């Protein structure tokens, strides 16, 4: 079986311990997925990702389409082979980047005309085009093409956009099904014939729209569902409320993925909304700016107070960086603008997110997620180590 | 015994197979030493250096003195501990950087007044100061402070400079000895009480000056000798001639180190001049510019012809990069300006230099260095793979 999801346990908070089977291995859920925008998780070798225990990572359709090009990746055997990554890959639809990075030229029910942020060249993404690209990339999980709206967006705007996103989701599903039924060979069609397609629940911060949209997507019968349009500037409590409303409507036997979240201390909250998968650029992006996540809160490693500090970054962390290097050394590397600063900072931050998710899974298994969450969040709130 | 050098075999060309024992492990010679300017070999973790089989690396006194400061490193337990590197470290004297990077203010027999290339602040390096800094860093091998002259330099200029360098070498030796005899504790004195001090043969491109200077340094009785002032723009044949002239005068039972060389195809030539140690920034610096060294010559990975090339960079190379990634992926990473481009390119280039030196050692052991050299050099000369 190429794709299979099993809920092993659900606790009293609604948190789920699960196991997602993909054509490229098993993913223990709840899972944190590092972001590998252009076919690399910035600052980490694939060897390091393996050592960190990464089971699934993200690729960005928009970026890979523009450079090096999806047809090139298809010809080279798909994204797994191109980047030499044996684990699972989820690709986004390109929607989020088209609406946030590119210069928009025209949005219609058909799709989006935009200019590349790299060279200004004009391109068109339609639901069908997004699936075609993702099939060329050969990810294990593809996402439907969705419209991503700004925050805040009023009810009328959100309702119109959600309607469009439902229609686009249907077109994505139908295109993917038609391709599967076309009898074309795998190489022509997709680098990964076992690819699954997830729907995305939108609806802005409007509870009724979220509910309605979730039901519409359930009617379209996807093997998994994401909740999109969160972490766009809204308060964290509202974000969780929207996630919880959406998951209430989603079938219990399908994986749920909240896109683009979150801070480490927020991860348990989403899990308690019944979320199984999350991704976020924060660990790698912040790492490159010297912002490090620790069990006692965020550390700005640029700070002068670390110049002579022989201690590991996080004494509770057992990652390669914390086992090997001092705060003084990490600070020096950052100030000397050394590549190793980005490497080690990224390594630690990704390790910290993965470790947090591992502890969450363990807490669910032991039935102590509430206790874990409050202790974990209190320690982070207490401030710098 | 903290420092010991043993020549295991000398072949008919004068090439030597040896073993250098330091306070931080054994170094098989001839050895290539990667350069770790600011306490990191650019682009490589210490874990990667270990996996690559690095036994000794360089630290730069000038850079570490300016940032993070030698007293800070001393207080943190020395450079080995600061950068978490268990293997051997050789530090240069700072001379080369003072004469090439800094803005010179005044050179006298006493020393050099210069301005930092980082912030313009004024500093003084004397022979004694250079040793004091290197003792704080606690390298296994320190180098005498020498004057580095431009190329070409006429006989008069070279002779005057060489005279000064001899005097500075004597002062370095006497200062290091006095410190050892002072009875101060190790922490006050040096992070590495087993540190050895090497002399440096200068003399420009003047054979008689090289010979004379080598004899003067031998009179000063150093445990090892470097040949400096090469690879400064002179033809390779002249460089080898100068190296050979110097090594002829040097005691056979001491290690010989040619500083700052060279291209992979030049390494066997220096070894055949009786050289035991070499260092060069080329593998790491060129890597960051997309210039990769292979068994079939240099590859500019930016080149469009690699965009769809699924082959490993060097089919004869067994490094992690060549085992794992394609030319197409390496080219993509470079063009996307990804950190992983620097990581993988640096990893391969350093692996290639180390592997070349390993093959040279094997060829000496088997008595086939001449055959190895001509085959190796012919394959590189034949051009891109």
Tab-separated table of C-alpha atoms in Angstrom, chain A:
chain	number	residue	atom	x	y	z
A	1	UNK	CA	0.000	0.000	0.000
A	2	UNK	CA	1.482	3.317	-1.074
A	3	UNK	CA	-0.381	5.531	1.349
A	4	UNK	CA	-1.849	4.561	4.651
A	5	UNK	CA	-2.639	6.410	7.856
A	6	UNK	CA	-3.264	4.761	11.180
A	7	UNK	CA	-4.241	6.492	14.419
A	8	UNK	CA	-2.555	4.510	17.183
A	9	UNK	CA	-4.005	6.450	20.081
A	10	UNK	CA	-6.172	9.498	20.734
A	11	UNK	CA	-5.875	11.132	24.141
A	12	UNK	CA	-8.504	13.034	26.112
A	13	UNK	CA	-7.358	16.363	24.639
A	14	UNK	CA	-7.924	15.119	21.105
A	15	UNK	CA	-4.221	14.700	20.411
A	16	UNK	CA	-3.439	11.761	18.149
A	17	UNK	CA	-0.478	9.443	17.968
A	18	UNK	CA	-0.247	8.012	14.484
A	19	UNK	CA	1.716	6.411	11.725
A	20	UNK	CA	1.682	7.623	8.148
A	21	UNK	CA	2.964	5.234	5.502
A	22	UNK	CA	4.230	6.788	2.272
A	23	UNK	CA	6.019	5.423	-0.802
A	24	UNK	CA	9.219	6.680	0.856
A	25	UNK	CA	8.875	5.356	4.345
A	26	UNK	CA	6.908	5.678	7.506
A	27	UNK	CA	6.317	8.996	9.285
A	28	UNK	CA	5.574	8.983	13.005
A	29	UNK	CA	2.914	11.564	13.806
A	30	UNK	CA	2.521	14.201	15.106
A	31	UNK	CA	5.401	15.113	12.781
A	32	UNK	CA	7.395	18.266	12.225
A	33	UNK	CA	8.496	18.670	8.617
A	34	UNK	CA	11.602	20.797	7.919
A	35	UNK	CA	11.296	23.017	4.870
A	36	UNK	CA	13.570	22.269	1.909
A	37	UNK	CA	12.537	25.161	-0.304
A	38	UNK	CA	14.801	24.705	-3.324
A	39	UNK	CA	15.579	21.024	-2.863
A	40	UNK	CA	17.722	21.489	0.251
A	41	UNK	CA	16.913	22.186	3.886
A	42	UNK	CA	19.075	25.280	4.152
A	43	UNK	CA	22.366	24.589	5.934
A	44	UNK	CA	21.934	20.816	6.332
A	45	UNK	CA	23.267	17.936	4.284
A	46	UNK	CA	20.921	15.064	3.549
A	47	UNK	CA	23.282	12.986	5.715
A	48	UNK	CA	22.621	15.368	8.614
A	49	UNK	CA	18.855	15.181	8.002
A	50	UNK	CA	19.099	11.413	8.241
A	51	UNK	CA	21.111	11.591	11.456
A	52	UNK	CA	18.531	13.994	12.881
A	53	UNK	CA	15.820	11.428	12.244
A	54	UNK	CA	13.899	13.478	9.673
A	55	UNK	CA	11.241	11.233	8.099
A	56	UNK	CA	9.536	13.799	5.844
A	57	UNK	CA	10.472	17.198	4.490
A	58	UNK	CA	8.868	19.859	2.327
A	59	UNK	CA	9.737	20.967	-1.184
A	60	UNK	CA	8.398	24.214	-2.655
A	61	UNK	CA	6.666	23.855	-6.001
A	62	UNK	CA	6.995	27.555	-6.875
A	63	UNK	CA	10.758	27.641	-6.243
A	64	UNK	CA	11.546	24.326	-7.927
A	65	UNK	CA	9.364	25.186	-10.935
A	66	UNK	CA	11.331	28.396	-11.476
A	67	UNK	CA	14.734	26.871	-10.698
A	68	UNK	CA	15.967	24.337	-11.720
A	69	UNK	CA	12.612	23.605	-13.436
A	70	UNK	CA	10.191	20.736	-12.879
A	71	UNK	CA	10.808	19.140	-16.275
A	72	UNK	CA	14.517	19.004	-15.509
A	73	UNK	CA	13.791	17.332	-12.164
A	74	UNK	CA	11.382	14.910	-13.854
A	75	UNK	CA	14.050	13.991	-16.410
A	76	UNK	CA	16.548	13.461	-13.588
A	77	UNK	CA	14.190	10.989	-11.934
A	78	UNK	CA	12.146	13.178	-9.616
A	79	UNK	CA	12.905	15.285	-6.548
A	80	UNK	CA	13.899	12.374	-4.296
A	81	UNK	CA	16.582	11.288	-6.720
A	82	UNK	CA	17.584	14.856	-7.636
A	83	UNK	CA	18.332	15.787	-4.054
A	84	UNK	CA	19.310	12.250	-2.960
A	85	UNK	CA	16.711	12.111	-0.235
A	86	UNK	CA	15.366	8.632	0.526
A	87	UNK	CA	12.644	9.767	2.950
A	88	UNK	CA	9.194	11.182	2.281
A	89	UNK	CA	8.581	14.528	0.599
A	90	UNK	CA	5.515	16.746	0.680
A	91	UNK	CA	5.246	19.515	-1.898
A	92	UNK	CA	3.112	22.585	-1.447
A	93	UNK	CA	1.008	23.756	-4.393
A	94	UNK	CA	2.900	26.959	-5.118
A	95	UNK	CA	-0.148	28.964	-4.074
A	96	UNK	CA	1.352	30.513	-0.969
A	97	UNK	CA	4.522	31.695	-2.774
A	98	UNK	CA	2.621	32.999	-5.790
A	99	UNK	CA	0.531	35.138	-3.446
A	100	UNK	CA	3.403	36.221	-1.179
A	101	UNK	CA	6.638	36.276	-3.222
A	102	UNK	CA	5.735	36.829	-6.868
A	103	UNK	CA	4.387	39.958	-8.473
A	104	UNK	CA	0.760	39.160	-9.224
A	105	UNK	CA	-0.518	40.095	-12.660
A	106	UNK	CA	-4.010	38.634	-12.813
A	107	UNK	CA	-6.102	36.342	-10.625
A	108	UNK	CA	-9.163	34.713	-12.123
A	109	UNK	CA	-11.204	31.609	-11.570
A	110	UNK	CA	-8.940	29.941	-14.097
A	111	UNK	CA	-5.726	30.566	-12.192
A	112	UNK	CA	-2.992	33.101	-11.508
A	113	UNK	CA	-0.695	34.986	-13.861
A	114	UNK	CA	2.447	36.156	-12.043
A	115	UNK	CA	5.967	37.377	-12.549
A	116	UNK	CA	8.922	35.415	-11.164
A	117	UNK	CA	10.658	37.066	-8.199
A	118	UNK	CA	13.944	35.893	-9.739
A	119	UNK	CA	13.877	37.458	-13.188
A	120	UNK	CA	10.462	39.051	-13.731
A	121	UNK	CA	9.451	36.468	-16.350
A	122	UNK	CA	5.704	35.813	-16.681
A	123	UNK	CA	4.151	32.481	-15.713
A	124	UNK	CA	0.691	30.969	-15.221
A	125	UNK	CA	-0.319	28.633	-12.420
A	126	UNK	CA	-3.665	26.896	-12.693
A	127	UNK	CA	-4.846	24.033	-10.494
A	128	UNK	CA	-3.952	21.640	-13.316
A	129	UNK	CA	-0.524	23.192	-13.768
A	130	UNK	CA	0.230	22.894	-10.061
A	131	UNK	CA	-0.581	19.179	-10.124
A	132	UNK	CA	1.412	18.688	-13.310
A	133	UNK	CA	4.463	20.252	-11.644
A	134	UNK	CA	4.029	18.278	-8.435
A	135	UNK	CA	3.691	15.066	-10.446
A	136	UNK	CA	6.936	15.906	-12.218
A	137	UNK	CA	8.598	16.489	-8.853
A	138	UNK	CA	7.171	13.171	-7.681
A	139	UNK	CA	6.507	14.094	-4.075
A	140	UNK	CA	4.778	11.565	-1.844
A	141	UNK	CA	2.135	14.091	-0.857
A	142	UNK	CA	0.969	16.847	-3.197
A	143	UNK	CA	-1.243	19.743	-2.145
A	144	UNK	CA	-4.182	21.273	-3.997
A	145	UNK	CA	-3.695	24.734	-5.472
A	146	UNK	CA	-5.388	27.236	-3.177
A	147	UNK	CA	-5.901	30.961	-2.968
A	148	UNK	CA	-4.137	32.454	0.047
A	149	UNK	CA	-5.805	35.579	1.341
A	150	UNK	CA	-4.415	38.376	3.456
A	151	UNK	CA	-5.112	38.809	7.186
A	152	UNK	CA	-7.485	40.270	8.188
A	153	UNK	CA	-9.956	39.555	5.373
A	154	UNK	CA	-13.646	40.368	5.761
A	155	UNK	CA	-16.353	37.743	5.487
A	156	UNK	CA	-17.326	38.569	1.911
A	157	UNK	CA	-13.731	38.429	0.687
A	158	UNK	CA	-13.035	35.207	2.597
A	159	UNK	CA	-16.253	33.564	1.349
A	160	UNK	CA	-15.527	34.355	-2.298
A	161	UNK	CA	-11.965	33.118	-1.987
A	162	UNK	CA	-13.019	29.942	-0.205
A	163	UNK	CA	-15.511	29.193	-2.956
A	164	UNK	CA	-12.759	29.560	-5.541
A	165	UNK	CA	-10.434	27.332	-3.523
A	166	UNK	CA	-13.092	24.591	-3.382
A	167	UNK	CA	-13.475	24.725	-7.141
A	168	UNK	CA	-9.702	24.651	-7.584
A	169	UNK	CA	-9.472	21.671	-5.189
A	170	UNK	CA	-12.021	19.800	-7.328
A	171	UNK	CA	-10.053	20.573	-10.499
A	172	UNK	CA	-6.816	19.411	-8.867
A	173	UNK	CA	-8.438	16.156	-7.768
A	174	UNK	CA	-10.014	15.534	-11.154
A	175	UNK	CA	-6.795	16.331	-13.036
A	176	UNK	CA	-4.774	13.996	-10.801
A	177	UNK	CA	-7.380	11.213	-11.234
A	178	UNK	CA	-7.521	11.667	-15.006
A	179	UNK	CA	-3.759	11.486	-15.209
A	180	UNK	CA	-3.738	8.288	-13.178
A	181	UNK	CA	-6.379	6.797	-15.458
A	182	UNK	CA	-4.711	7.973	-18.680
A	183	UNK	CA	-2.526	4.911	-18.968
A	184	UNK	CA	0.559	7.009	-19.602
A	185	UNK	CA	3.794	5.580	-18.295
A	186	UNK	CA	5.110	6.666	-14.972
A	187	UNK	CA	7.990	8.582	-16.480
A	188	UNK	CA	5.651	10.630	-18.662
A	189	UNK	CA	3.173	11.159	-15.879
A	190	UNK	CA	4.933	11.354	-12.581
A	191	UNK	CA	8.189	10.505	-10.894
A	192	UNK	CA	6.116	8.955	-8.123
A	193	UNK	CA	3.012	6.985	-9.124
A	194	UNK	CA	2.130	6.563	-5.449
A	195	UNK	CA	1.601	10.287	-4.893
A	196	UNK	CA	-1.352	11.328	-2.716
A	197	UNK	CA	-3.206	14.631	-2.902
A	198	UNK	CA	-4.327	16.578	0.174
A	199	UNK	CA	-7.090	19.187	0.267
A	200	UNK	CA	-6.595	22.523	2.040
A	201	UNK	CA	-9.212	24.084	4.316
A	202	UNK	CA	-9.306	27.866	4.013
A	203	UNK	CA	-11.905	30.335	5.280
A	204	UNK	CA	-9.878	33.090	6.902
A	205	UNK	CA	-10.674	33.666	10.564
A	206	UNK	CA	-14.386	33.023	10.063
A	207	UNK	CA	-15.523	29.969	11.999
A	208	UNK	CA	-18.564	29.246	9.847
A	209	UNK	CA	-16.560	29.497	6.642
A	210	UNK	CA	-13.894	27.179	8.046
A	211	UNK	CA	-16.573	24.662	8.989
A	212	UNK	CA	-18.359	24.906	5.669
A	213	UNK	CA	-15.159	24.698	3.674
A	214	UNK	CA	-13.955	21.668	5.603
A	215	UNK	CA	-17.260	19.897	4.787
A	216	UNK	CA	-16.953	20.785	1.101
A	217	UNK	CA	-13.467	19.319	0.975
A	218	UNK	CA	-14.563	16.196	2.824
A	219	UNK	CA	-17.158	15.740	0.100
A	220	UNK	CA	-14.309	15.757	-2.425
A	221	UNK	CA	-12.783	12.825	-0.529
A	222	UNK	CA	-9.059	13.524	-0.151
A	223	UNK	CA	-6.754	11.033	1.598
A	224	UNK	CA	-5.564	13.836	3.884
A	225	UNK	CA	-6.419	17.429	4.719
A	226	UNK	CA	-4.455	20.556	5.498
A	227	UNK	CA	-5.569	23.684	7.276
A	228	UNK	CA	-4.128	26.675	5.426
A	229	UNK	CA	-4.209	30.418	5.883
A	230	UNK	CA	-3.024	30.279	9.504
A	231	UNK	CA	0.075	31.865	11.064
A	232	UNK	CA	-0.513	34.902	8.885
A	233	UNK	CA	-0.437	37.423	11.719
A	234	UNK	CA	-3.469	36.413	13.778
A	235	UNK	CA	-3.244	35.807	17.560
A	236	UNK	CA	-2.132	32.289	18.455
A	237	UNK	CA	-5.394	31.520	20.284
A	238	UNK	CA	-7.397	32.413	17.181
A	239	UNK	CA	-5.098	30.271	15.077
A	240	UNK	CA	-5.730	27.284	17.353
A	241	UNK	CA	-9.469	27.972	17.362
A	242	UNK	CA	-9.554	27.888	13.561
A	243	UNK	CA	-7.477	24.716	13.482
A	244	UNK	CA	-9.759	23.030	16.006
A	245	UNK	CA	-12.911	24.034	14.128
A	246	UNK	CA	-11.528	22.607	10.915
A	247	UNK	CA	-10.322	19.335	12.427
A	248	UNK	CA	-13.725	18.760	14.057
A	249	UNK	CA	-15.199	18.467	10.576
A	250	UNK	CA	-12.450	16.270	9.145
A	251	UNK	CA	-12.624	12.472	9.091
A	252	UNK	CA	-10.781	10.903	11.999
A	253	UNK	CA	-9.042	8.344	9.823
A	254	UNK	CA	-7.230	10.887	7.641
A	255	UNK	CA	-4.081	12.858	8.513
A	256	UNK	CA	-4.406	16.577	9.275
A	257	UNK	CA	-1.712	19.083	8.483
A	258	UNK	CA	-1.569	22.681	9.677
A	259	UNK	CA	0.593	24.594	7.228
A	260	UNK	CA	3.373	26.975	8.248
A	261	UNK	CA	3.313	26.634	12.049
A	262	UNK	CA	4.785	27.355	14.501
A	263	UNK	CA	6.944	28.342	17.440
A	264	UNK	CA	8.132	25.407	19.568
A	265	UNK	CA	5.839	26.364	22.453
A	266	UNK	CA	2.896	26.425	20.035
A	267	UNK	CA	3.448	22.921	18.675
A	268	UNK	CA	1.701	21.139	21.588
A	269	UNK	CA	-1.320	23.422	21.203
A	270	UNK	CA	-1.826	22.442	17.580
A	271	UNK	CA	-1.352	18.783	18.475
A	272	UNK	CA	-4.114	19.165	21.050
A	273	UNK	CA	-6.354	20.433	18.234
A	274	UNK	CA	-5.972	17.004	16.638
A	275	UNK	CA	-3.237	18.023	14.193
A	276	UNK	CA	-0.835	15.371	12.887
A	277	UNK	CA	1.621	17.302	10.708
A	278	UNK	CA	3.237	20.738	10.783
A	279	UNK	CA	5.942	22.571	8.881
A	280	UNK	CA	7.731	25.838	9.458
A	281	UNK	CA	10.720	27.767	8.106
A	282	UNK	CA	11.422	29.268	11.534
A	283	UNK	CA	14.100	26.803	12.673
A	284	UNK	CA	16.258	27.315	9.592
A	285	UNK	CA	15.485	30.962	8.854
A	286	UNK	CA	15.999	32.120	12.426
A	287	UNK	CA	19.162	30.039	12.693
A	288	UNK	CA	20.777	32.060	9.944
A	289	UNK	CA	20.004	35.221	11.913
A	290	UNK	CA	21.513	33.827	15.115
A	291	UNK	CA	18.146	33.178	16.803
A	292	UNK	CA	18.280	29.797	18.495
A	293	UNK	CA	15.438	27.854	20.080
A	294	UNK	CA	16.176	26.217	23.409
A	295	UNK	CA	14.300	24.532	26.223
A	296	UNK	CA	14.567	27.820	28.134
A	297	UNK	CA	13.419	30.106	25.362
A	298	UNK	CA	15.024	31.909	22.500
A	299	UNK	CA	18.732	32.748	22.550
A	300	UNK	CA	20.227	35.491	20.415
A	301	UNK	CA	23.697	34.046	19.988
A	302	UNK	CA	25.050	37.405	18.777
A	303	UNK	CA	24.731	38.738	22.316
A	304	UNK	CA	28.003	39.845	23.979
A	305	UNK	CA	27.143	37.925	27.126
A	306	UNK	CA	27.914	34.656	25.341
A	307	UNK	CA	31.415	35.704	24.263
A	308	UNK	CA	33.152	33.862	27.119
A	309	UNK	CA	30.441	31.311	27.877
A	310	UNK	CA	31.854	27.768	27.746
A	311	UNK	CA	28.462	26.081	28.270
A	312	UNK	CA	26.555	24.248	25.562
A	313	UNK	CA	23.754	26.255	23.977
A	314	UNK	CA	21.063	24.162	25.659
A	315	UNK	CA	22.090	21.891	28.482
A	316	UNK	CA	18.894	19.863	28.047
A	317	UNK	CA	19.550	19.242	24.359
A	318	UNK	CA	21.510	16.231	23.185
A	319	UNK	CA	21.996	17.279	19.557
A	320	UNK	CA	25.418	17.196	17.897
A	321	UNK	CA	25.848	20.963	18.344
A	322	UNK	CA	25.016	20.972	22.056
A	323	UNK	CA	27.159	17.878	22.647
A	324	UNK	CA	30.154	19.410	20.859
A	325	UNK	CA	30.338	23.203	20.841
A	326	UNK	CA	30.130	26.099	23.312
A	327	UNK	CA	28.064	29.267	23.225
A	328	UNK	CA	31.339	31.210	22.950
A	329	UNK	CA	32.275	29.306	19.795
A	330	UNK	CA	28.802	29.691	18.248
A	331	UNK	CA	28.902	33.428	18.947
A	332	UNK	CA	32.359	33.726	17.421
A	333	UNK	CA	31.280	31.879	14.268
A	334	UNK	CA	28.273	34.156	13.857
A	335	UNK	CA	30.306	37.337	14.243
A	336	UNK	CA	33.027	36.042	11.924
A	337	UNK	CA	30.295	35.406	9.341
A	338	UNK	CA	31.419	31.803	9.008
A	339	UNK	CA	29.412	29.233	7.034
A	340	UNK	CA	29.712	26.956	10.050
A	341	UNK	CA	27.514	29.398	12.001
A	342	UNK	CA	24.610	28.704	9.639
A	343	UNK	CA	25.355	24.984	9.616
A	344	UNK	CA	25.463	24.541	13.386
A	345	UNK	CA	22.628	26.965	14.160
A	346	UNK	CA	20.361	25.300	11.605
A	347	UNK	CA	21.312	21.855	12.867
A	348	UNK	CA	20.448	22.719	16.451
A	349	UNK	CA	17.179	24.472	15.641
A	350	UNK	CA	15.900	21.640	13.447
A	351	UNK	CA	17.012	19.143	16.100
A	352	UNK	CA	15.120	21.126	18.736
A	353	UNK	CA	11.876	21.131	16.736
A	354	UNK	CA	12.175	17.417	15.955
A	355	UNK	CA	13.034	16.625	19.558
A	356	UNK	CA	10.040	18.624	20.775
A	357	UNK	CA	7.767	16.646	18.479
A	358	UNK	CA	9.347	13.410	19.683
A	359	UNK	CA	8.612	14.381	23.273
A	360	UNK	CA	5.045	15.256	22.300
A	361	UNK	CA	4.587	11.815	20.756
A	362	UNK	CA	5.991	10.205	23.872
A	363	UNK	CA	3.707	12.295	26.080
A	364	UNK	CA	0.652	11.224	24.073
A	365	UNK	CA	1.713	7.598	24.345
A	366	UNK	CA	2.063	7.965	28.115
A	367	UNK	CA	-1.145	9.976	28.434
A	368	UNK	CA	0.648	13.005	29.898
A	369	UNK	CA	0.494	15.546	27.094
A	370	UNK	CA	-1.246	18.206	29.199
A	371	UNK	CA	1.446	17.966	31.885
A	372	UNK	CA	4.234	17.952	29.306
A	373	UNK	CA	2.763	20.986	27.551
A	374	UNK	CA	2.488	23.131	30.652
A	375	UNK	CA	5.958	22.239	31.880
A	376	UNK	CA	7.516	22.746	28.426
A	377	UNK	CA	5.727	26.035	27.849
A	378	UNK	CA	6.485	27.346	31.360
A	379	UNK	CA	10.201	26.650	30.954
A	380	UNK	CA	10.286	28.503	27.647
A	381	UNK	CA	8.305	31.407	29.081
A	382	UNK	CA	10.769	31.669	31.971
A	383	UNK	CA	13.308	33.079	29.545
A	384	UNK	CA	16.855	32.682	28.373
A	385	UNK	CA	18.942	29.845	29.781
